[in-house]
CSV table of C-alpha atoms and ligand atoms in Angstrom, one decimal:
chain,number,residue,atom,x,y,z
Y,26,UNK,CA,-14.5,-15.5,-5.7
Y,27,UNK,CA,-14.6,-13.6,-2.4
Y,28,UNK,CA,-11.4,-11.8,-1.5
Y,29,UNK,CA,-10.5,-12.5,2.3
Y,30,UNK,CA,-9.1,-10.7,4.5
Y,31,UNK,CA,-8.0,-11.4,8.1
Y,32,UNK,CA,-6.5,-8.7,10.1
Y,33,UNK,CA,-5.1,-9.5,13.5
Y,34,UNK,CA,-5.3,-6.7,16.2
Y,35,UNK,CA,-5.2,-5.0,19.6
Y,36,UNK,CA,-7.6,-2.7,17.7
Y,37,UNK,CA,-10.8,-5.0,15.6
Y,38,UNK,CA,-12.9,-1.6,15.6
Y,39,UNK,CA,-10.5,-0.3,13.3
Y,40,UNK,CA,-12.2,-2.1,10.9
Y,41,UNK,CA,-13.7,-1.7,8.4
Y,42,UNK,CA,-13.2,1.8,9.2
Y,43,UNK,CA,-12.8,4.0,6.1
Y,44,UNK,CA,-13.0,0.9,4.1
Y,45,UNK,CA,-16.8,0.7,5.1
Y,46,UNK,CA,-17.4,3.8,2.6
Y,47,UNK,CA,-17.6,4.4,-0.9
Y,48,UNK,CA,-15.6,2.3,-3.5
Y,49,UNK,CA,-14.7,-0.8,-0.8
Y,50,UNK,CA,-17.6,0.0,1.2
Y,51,UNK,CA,-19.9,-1.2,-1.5
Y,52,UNK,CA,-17.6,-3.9,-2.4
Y,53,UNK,CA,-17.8,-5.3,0.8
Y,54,UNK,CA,-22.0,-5.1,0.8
Y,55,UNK,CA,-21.5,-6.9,-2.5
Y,56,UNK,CA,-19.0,-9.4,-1.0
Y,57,UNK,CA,-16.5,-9.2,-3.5
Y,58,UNK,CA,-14.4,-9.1,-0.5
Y,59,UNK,CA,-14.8,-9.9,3.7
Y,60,UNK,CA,-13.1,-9.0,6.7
Y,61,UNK,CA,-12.5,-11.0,9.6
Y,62,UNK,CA,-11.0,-8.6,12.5
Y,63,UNK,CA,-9.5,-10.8,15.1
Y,64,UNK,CA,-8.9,-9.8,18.5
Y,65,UNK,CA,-5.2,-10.6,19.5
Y,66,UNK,CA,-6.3,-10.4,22.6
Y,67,UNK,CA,-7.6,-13.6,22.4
Y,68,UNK,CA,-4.9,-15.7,22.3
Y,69,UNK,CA,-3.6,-14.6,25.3
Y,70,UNK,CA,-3.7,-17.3,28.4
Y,71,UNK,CA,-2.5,-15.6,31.6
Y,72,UNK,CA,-5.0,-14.0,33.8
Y,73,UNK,CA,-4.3,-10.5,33.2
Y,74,UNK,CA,-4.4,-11.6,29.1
Y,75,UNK,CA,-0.9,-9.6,28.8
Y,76,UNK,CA,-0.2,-9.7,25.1
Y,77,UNK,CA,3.2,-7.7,25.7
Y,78,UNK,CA,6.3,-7.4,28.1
Y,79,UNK,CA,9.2,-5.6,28.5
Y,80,UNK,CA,11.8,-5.8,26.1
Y,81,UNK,CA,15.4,-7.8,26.4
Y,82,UNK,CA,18.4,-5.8,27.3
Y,83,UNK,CA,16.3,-2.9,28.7
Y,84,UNK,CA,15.3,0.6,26.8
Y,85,UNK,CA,11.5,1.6,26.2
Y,86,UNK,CA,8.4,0.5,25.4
Y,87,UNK,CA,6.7,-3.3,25.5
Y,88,UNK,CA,7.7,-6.0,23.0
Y,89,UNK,CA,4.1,-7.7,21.9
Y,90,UNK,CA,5.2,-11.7,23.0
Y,91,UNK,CA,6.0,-14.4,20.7
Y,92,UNK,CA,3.9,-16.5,22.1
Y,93,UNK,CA,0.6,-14.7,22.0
Y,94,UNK,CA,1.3,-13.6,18.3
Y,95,UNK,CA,2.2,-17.4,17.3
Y,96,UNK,CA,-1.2,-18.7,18.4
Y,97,UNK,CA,-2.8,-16.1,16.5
Y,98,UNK,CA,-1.3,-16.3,13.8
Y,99,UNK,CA,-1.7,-20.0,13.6
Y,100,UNK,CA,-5.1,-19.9,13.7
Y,101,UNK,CA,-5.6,-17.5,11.2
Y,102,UNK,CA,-3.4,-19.7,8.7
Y,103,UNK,CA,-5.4,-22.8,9.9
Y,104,UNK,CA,-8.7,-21.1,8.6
Y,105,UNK,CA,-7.3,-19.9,5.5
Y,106,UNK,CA,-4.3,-22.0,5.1
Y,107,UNK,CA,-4.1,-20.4,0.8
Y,108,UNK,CA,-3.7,-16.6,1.9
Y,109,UNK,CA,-0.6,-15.0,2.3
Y,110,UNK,CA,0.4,-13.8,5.7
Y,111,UNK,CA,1.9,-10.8,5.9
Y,112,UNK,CA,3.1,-8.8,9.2
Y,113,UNK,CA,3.1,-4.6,8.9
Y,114,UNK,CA,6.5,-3.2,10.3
Y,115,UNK,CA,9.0,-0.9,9.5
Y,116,UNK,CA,11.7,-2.9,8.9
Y,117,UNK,CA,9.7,-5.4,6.4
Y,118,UNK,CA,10.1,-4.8,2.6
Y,119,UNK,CA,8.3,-1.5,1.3
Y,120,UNK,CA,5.0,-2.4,-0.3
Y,121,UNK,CA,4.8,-2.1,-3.8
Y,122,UNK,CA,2.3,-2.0,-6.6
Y,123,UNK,CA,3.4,-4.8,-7.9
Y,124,UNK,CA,2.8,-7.2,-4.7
Y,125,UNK,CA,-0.5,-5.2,-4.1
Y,126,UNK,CA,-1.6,-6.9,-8.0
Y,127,UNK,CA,0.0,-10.1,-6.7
Y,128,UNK,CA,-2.0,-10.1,-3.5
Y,129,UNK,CA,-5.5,-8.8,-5.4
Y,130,UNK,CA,-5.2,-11.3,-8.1
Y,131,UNK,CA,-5.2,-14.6,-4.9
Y,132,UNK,CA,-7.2,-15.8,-2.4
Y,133,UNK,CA,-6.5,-13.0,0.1
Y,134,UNK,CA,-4.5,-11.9,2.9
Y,135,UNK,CA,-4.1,-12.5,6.8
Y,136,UNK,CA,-2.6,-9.3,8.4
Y,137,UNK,CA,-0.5,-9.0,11.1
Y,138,UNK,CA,-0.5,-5.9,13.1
Y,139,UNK,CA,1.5,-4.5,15.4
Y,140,UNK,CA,1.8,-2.1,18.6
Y,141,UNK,CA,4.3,-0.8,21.4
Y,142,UNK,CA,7.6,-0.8,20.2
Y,143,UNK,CA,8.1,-4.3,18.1
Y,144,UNK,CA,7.0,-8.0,17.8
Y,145,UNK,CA,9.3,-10.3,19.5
Y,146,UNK,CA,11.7,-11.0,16.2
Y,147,UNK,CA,11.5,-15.2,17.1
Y,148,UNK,CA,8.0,-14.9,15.7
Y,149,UNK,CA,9.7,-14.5,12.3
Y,150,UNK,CA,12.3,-16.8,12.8
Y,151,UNK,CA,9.5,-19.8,13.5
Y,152,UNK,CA,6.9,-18.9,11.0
Y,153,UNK,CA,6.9,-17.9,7.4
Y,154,UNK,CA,5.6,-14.2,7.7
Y,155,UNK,CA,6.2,-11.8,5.0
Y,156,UNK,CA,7.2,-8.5,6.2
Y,157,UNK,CA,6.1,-5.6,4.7
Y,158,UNK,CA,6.1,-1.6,5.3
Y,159,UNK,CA,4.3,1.0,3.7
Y,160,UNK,CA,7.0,3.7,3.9
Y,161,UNK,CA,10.0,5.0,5.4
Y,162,UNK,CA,8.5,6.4,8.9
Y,163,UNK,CA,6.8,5.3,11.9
Y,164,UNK,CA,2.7,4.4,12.4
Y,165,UNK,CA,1.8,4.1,16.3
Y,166,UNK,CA,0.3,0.7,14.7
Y,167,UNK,CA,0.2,-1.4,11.7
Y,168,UNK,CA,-3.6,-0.9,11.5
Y,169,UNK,CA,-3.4,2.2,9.6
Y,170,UNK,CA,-1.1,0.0,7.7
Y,171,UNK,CA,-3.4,-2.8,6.8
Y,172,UNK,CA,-6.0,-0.4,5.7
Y,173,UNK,CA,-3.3,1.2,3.1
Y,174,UNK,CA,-2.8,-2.5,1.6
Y,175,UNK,CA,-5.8,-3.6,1.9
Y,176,UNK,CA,-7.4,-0.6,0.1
Y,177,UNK,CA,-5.0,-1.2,-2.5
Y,178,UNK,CA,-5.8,-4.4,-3.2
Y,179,UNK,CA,-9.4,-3.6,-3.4
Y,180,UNK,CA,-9.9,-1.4,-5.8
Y,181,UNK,CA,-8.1,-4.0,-8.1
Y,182,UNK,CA,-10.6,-6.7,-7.6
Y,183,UNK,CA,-12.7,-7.5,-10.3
Y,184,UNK,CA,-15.9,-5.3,-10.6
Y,185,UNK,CA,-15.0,-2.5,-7.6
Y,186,UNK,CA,-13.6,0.1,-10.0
Y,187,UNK,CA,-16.3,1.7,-12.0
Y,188,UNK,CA,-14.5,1.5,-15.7
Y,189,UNK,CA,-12.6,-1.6,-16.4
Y,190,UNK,CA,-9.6,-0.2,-18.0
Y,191,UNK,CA,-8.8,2.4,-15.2
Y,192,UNK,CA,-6.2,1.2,-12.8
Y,193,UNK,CA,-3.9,-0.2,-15.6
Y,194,UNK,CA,-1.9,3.2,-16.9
Y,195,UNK,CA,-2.0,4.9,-13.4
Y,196,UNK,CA,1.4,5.3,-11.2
Y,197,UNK,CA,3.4,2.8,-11.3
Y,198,UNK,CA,1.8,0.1,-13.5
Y,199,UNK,CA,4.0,0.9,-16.0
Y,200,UNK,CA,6.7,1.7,-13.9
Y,201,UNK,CA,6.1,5.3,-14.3
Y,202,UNK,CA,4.6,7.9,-12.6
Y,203,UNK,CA,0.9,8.9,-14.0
Y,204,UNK,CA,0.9,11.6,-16.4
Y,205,UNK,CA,-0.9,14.6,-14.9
Y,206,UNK,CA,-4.7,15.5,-15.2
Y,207,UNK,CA,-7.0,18.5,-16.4
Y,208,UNK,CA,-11.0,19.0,-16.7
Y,209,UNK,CA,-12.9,21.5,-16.9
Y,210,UNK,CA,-13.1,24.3,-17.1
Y,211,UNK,CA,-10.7,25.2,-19.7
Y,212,UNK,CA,-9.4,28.5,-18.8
Y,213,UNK,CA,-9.1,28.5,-15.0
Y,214,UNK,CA,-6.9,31.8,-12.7
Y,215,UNK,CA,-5.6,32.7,-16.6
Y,216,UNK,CA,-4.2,29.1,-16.9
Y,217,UNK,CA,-5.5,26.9,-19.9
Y,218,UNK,CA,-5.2,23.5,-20.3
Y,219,UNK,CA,-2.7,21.8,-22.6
Y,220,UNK,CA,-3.3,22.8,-26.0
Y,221,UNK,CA,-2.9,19.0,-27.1
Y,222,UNK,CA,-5.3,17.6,-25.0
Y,223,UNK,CA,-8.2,19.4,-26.6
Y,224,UNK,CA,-7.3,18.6,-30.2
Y,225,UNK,CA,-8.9,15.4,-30.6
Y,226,UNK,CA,-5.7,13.8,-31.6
Y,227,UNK,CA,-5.4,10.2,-30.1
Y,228,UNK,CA,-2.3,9.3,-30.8
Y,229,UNK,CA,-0.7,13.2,-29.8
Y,230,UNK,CA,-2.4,12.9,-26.6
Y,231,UNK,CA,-0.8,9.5,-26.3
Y,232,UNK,CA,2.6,10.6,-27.3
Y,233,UNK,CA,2.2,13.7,-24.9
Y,234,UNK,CA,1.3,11.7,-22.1
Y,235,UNK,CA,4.2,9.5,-22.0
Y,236,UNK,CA,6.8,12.0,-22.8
Y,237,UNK,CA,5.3,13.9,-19.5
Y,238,UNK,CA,5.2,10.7,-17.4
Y,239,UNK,CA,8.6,9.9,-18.5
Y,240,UNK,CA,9.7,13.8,-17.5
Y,241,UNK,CA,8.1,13.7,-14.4
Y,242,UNK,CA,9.1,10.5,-13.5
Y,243,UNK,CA,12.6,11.3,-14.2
Y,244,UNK,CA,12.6,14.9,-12.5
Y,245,UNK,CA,10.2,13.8,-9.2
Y,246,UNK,CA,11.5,9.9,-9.0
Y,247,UNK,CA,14.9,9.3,-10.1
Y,248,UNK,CA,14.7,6.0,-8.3
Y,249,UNK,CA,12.0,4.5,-10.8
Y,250,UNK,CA,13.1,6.3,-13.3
Y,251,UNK,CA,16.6,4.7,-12.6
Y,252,UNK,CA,14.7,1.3,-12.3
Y,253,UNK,CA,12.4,2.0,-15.5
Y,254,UNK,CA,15.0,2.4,-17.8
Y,255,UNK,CA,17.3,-0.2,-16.3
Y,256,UNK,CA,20.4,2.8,-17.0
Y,257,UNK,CA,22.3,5.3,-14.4
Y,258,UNK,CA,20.8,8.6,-13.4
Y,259,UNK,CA,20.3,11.2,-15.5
Y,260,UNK,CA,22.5,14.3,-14.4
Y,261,UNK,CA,19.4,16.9,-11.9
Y,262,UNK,CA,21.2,19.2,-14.7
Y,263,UNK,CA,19.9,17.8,-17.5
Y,264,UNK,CA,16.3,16.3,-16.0
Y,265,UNK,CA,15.7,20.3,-15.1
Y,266,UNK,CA,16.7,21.5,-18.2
Y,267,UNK,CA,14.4,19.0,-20.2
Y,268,UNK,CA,11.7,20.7,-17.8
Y,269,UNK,CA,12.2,23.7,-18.9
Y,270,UNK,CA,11.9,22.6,-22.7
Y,271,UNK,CA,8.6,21.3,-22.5
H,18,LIG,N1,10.0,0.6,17.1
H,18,LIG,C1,9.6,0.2,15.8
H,18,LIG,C2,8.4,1.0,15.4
H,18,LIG,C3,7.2,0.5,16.1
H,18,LIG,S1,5.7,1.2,15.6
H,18,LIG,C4,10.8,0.6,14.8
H,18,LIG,O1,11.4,1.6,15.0
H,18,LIG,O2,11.0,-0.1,13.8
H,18,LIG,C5,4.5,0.1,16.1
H,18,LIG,C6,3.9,-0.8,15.0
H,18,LIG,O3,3.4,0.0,14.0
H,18,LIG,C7,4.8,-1.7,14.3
H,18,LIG,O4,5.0,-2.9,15.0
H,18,LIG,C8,4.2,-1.9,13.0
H,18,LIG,O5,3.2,-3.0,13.1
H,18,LIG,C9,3.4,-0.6,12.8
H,18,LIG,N2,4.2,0.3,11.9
H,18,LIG,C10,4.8,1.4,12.2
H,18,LIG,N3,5.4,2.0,11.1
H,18,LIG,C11,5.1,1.2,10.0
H,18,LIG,C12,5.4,1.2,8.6
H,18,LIG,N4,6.1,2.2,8.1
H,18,LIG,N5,4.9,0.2,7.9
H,18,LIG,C13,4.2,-0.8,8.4
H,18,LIG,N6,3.9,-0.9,9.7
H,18,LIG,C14,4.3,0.1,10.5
C-alpha cells in the first residue's frame, strides 16, 4: 500500500525537496509513498486570488483567510477522505514519535501549511484539523515542517530502511533516548572505545546499553525520563553524580 501524502501550500516547489534524495527519494521512485503538492492558491476566488488579510483587532502581519483554507482543505479530505489531516503551527500539540508510528502505520496524511502570521483560528473551530508543532520556536512556514513529519513517517514504512530491525531501539521508541554509538577505528585522538563493546559479550553489551540510555536519558531529558519511569525527578545532584560513576 502506497503511503499518501498531500501537502497544502503557498509553496508546492518545496516539494519533494530534500525528500527527492537518498532514503525517501528512492522510496518515492519505488512508490512506497506519493506526494500531491497542492497550490493553496487555488482555491482562492477573488480577482487578485488574495489567500490572506489583515488580522482582527490590528497588530502585524496577514492572517491566511478561512475561507480560502476551508476549500482547500475540503478538497483534499474529499480525495482522500481515510488520511488524517493535520495543520503545522506552533500552538498545535508537539509531534511525537509515537504519532509519527501512528501516522506511518495508515493510509497517509493531508498537510496543512501555514504562512504570515496565523490561519484564521474559525478554520479549526469548523473542521476537524489536528494541530501539530514540531518544537517550541517559530518556522517562517509549516513547509519545513511537513518535510520533518513527513520524513519521519517515511523511513518507517515498510521496506525504506535498509535493515528491518533498525528504527525499533532508536530514541524514543522505548521511551528512552538511544544509547550512544562507536566504530572504527578503535583508538581515535588517544580515546578508545568502550571496553565492553568489543568483548563479544551479547548480553553485556545489552546490559551496558540500557544502563547508558537510562543515564543519559535521565541526565539530558529529565522530562522522558520523568515520563519513562512514571516517578518524580531525580535530584541534577544525584543524576550528575551517577555520571561520574560510570
Ligand atoms: N505567529 C505565529 C507563528 C507564525 S509562523 C505564532 O506565534 O504562533 C508561520 C507558519 O509557520 C505557521 O502558520 C505554521 O504553519 C508554521 N510554523 C511555525 N513554527 C512552527 C512550528 N514550531 N511547528 C509547526 N509549524 C510551524
Amino acid at each position: 500500500m502506497t503511503f499518501a501524502a498531500t501537502v497544502l501550500t503557498l509553496y508546492p516547489e518545496m516539494f519533494p525537496g530534500p525528500l527527492g534524495i537518498s532514503l525517501a527519494g528512492r522510496a518515492l521512485a519505488e512508490a512506497r509513498w506519493s506526494l500531491d503538492a497542492v497550490q493553496i492558491r487555488d482555491f482562492a476566488t477573488d480577482r487578485h486570488r488574495s489567500v490572506d488579510d489583515t488580522p482582527a483587532g490590528g497588530g502585524s502581519g496577514m492572517v491566511m483567510r478561512a475561507d480560502v483554507l476551508a476549500r482547500a482543505v475540503d478538497a483534499a479530505r474529499e480525495r482522500q477522505p481515510a488520511a488524517p489531516l493535520i495543520a503545522m503551527t506552533p500552538r498545535g500539540r508537539p509531534l511525537t514519535q509515537e504519532r509519527v508510528r501512528a501516522l506511518a502505520a495508515g493510509p497517509g496524511v493531508t498537510i496543512l501549511c501555514g504562512r504570515f502570521e496565523a490561519m484564521d483560528e474559525r478554520l479549526f473551530e469548523a473542521r476537524d484539523i489536528e494541530q501539530v508543532s514540531i518544537g517550541d520556536y517559530v518556522l517562517s512556514g509549516g513547509e519545513i515542517g511537513a518535510l520533518v513529519l513527513l520524513d519521519a513517517c517515511i523511513r518507517l514504512l515498510p521496506g525504506v530502511m535498509g535493515a528491518a530491525s533498525s528504527g525499533d531501539d532508536e530514541s524514543f521508541e522505548t521511551g528512552l533516548l538511544e544509547y550512544p554509538h562507536y566504530t572504527r577505528p578503535v583508538e581515535w585522538e588517544g580515546r578508545t572505545i568502550p571496553e565492553v563493546l568489543r568483548s563479544g559479550d551479547h548480553a553485556a553489551v545489552d546490559a551496558w546499553r540500557l544502563s547508558r540510555a537510562e543515564a543519559d536519558t535521565r541526565l539530558r531529558r529529565p522530562d522522558l525520563w520523568e515520563r519513562h519511569e512514571g516517578a518524580r525527578v531525580r535530584s541534577p545532584s544525584g543524576a550528575r553524580r551517577e555520571k561520574k560513576d560510570r
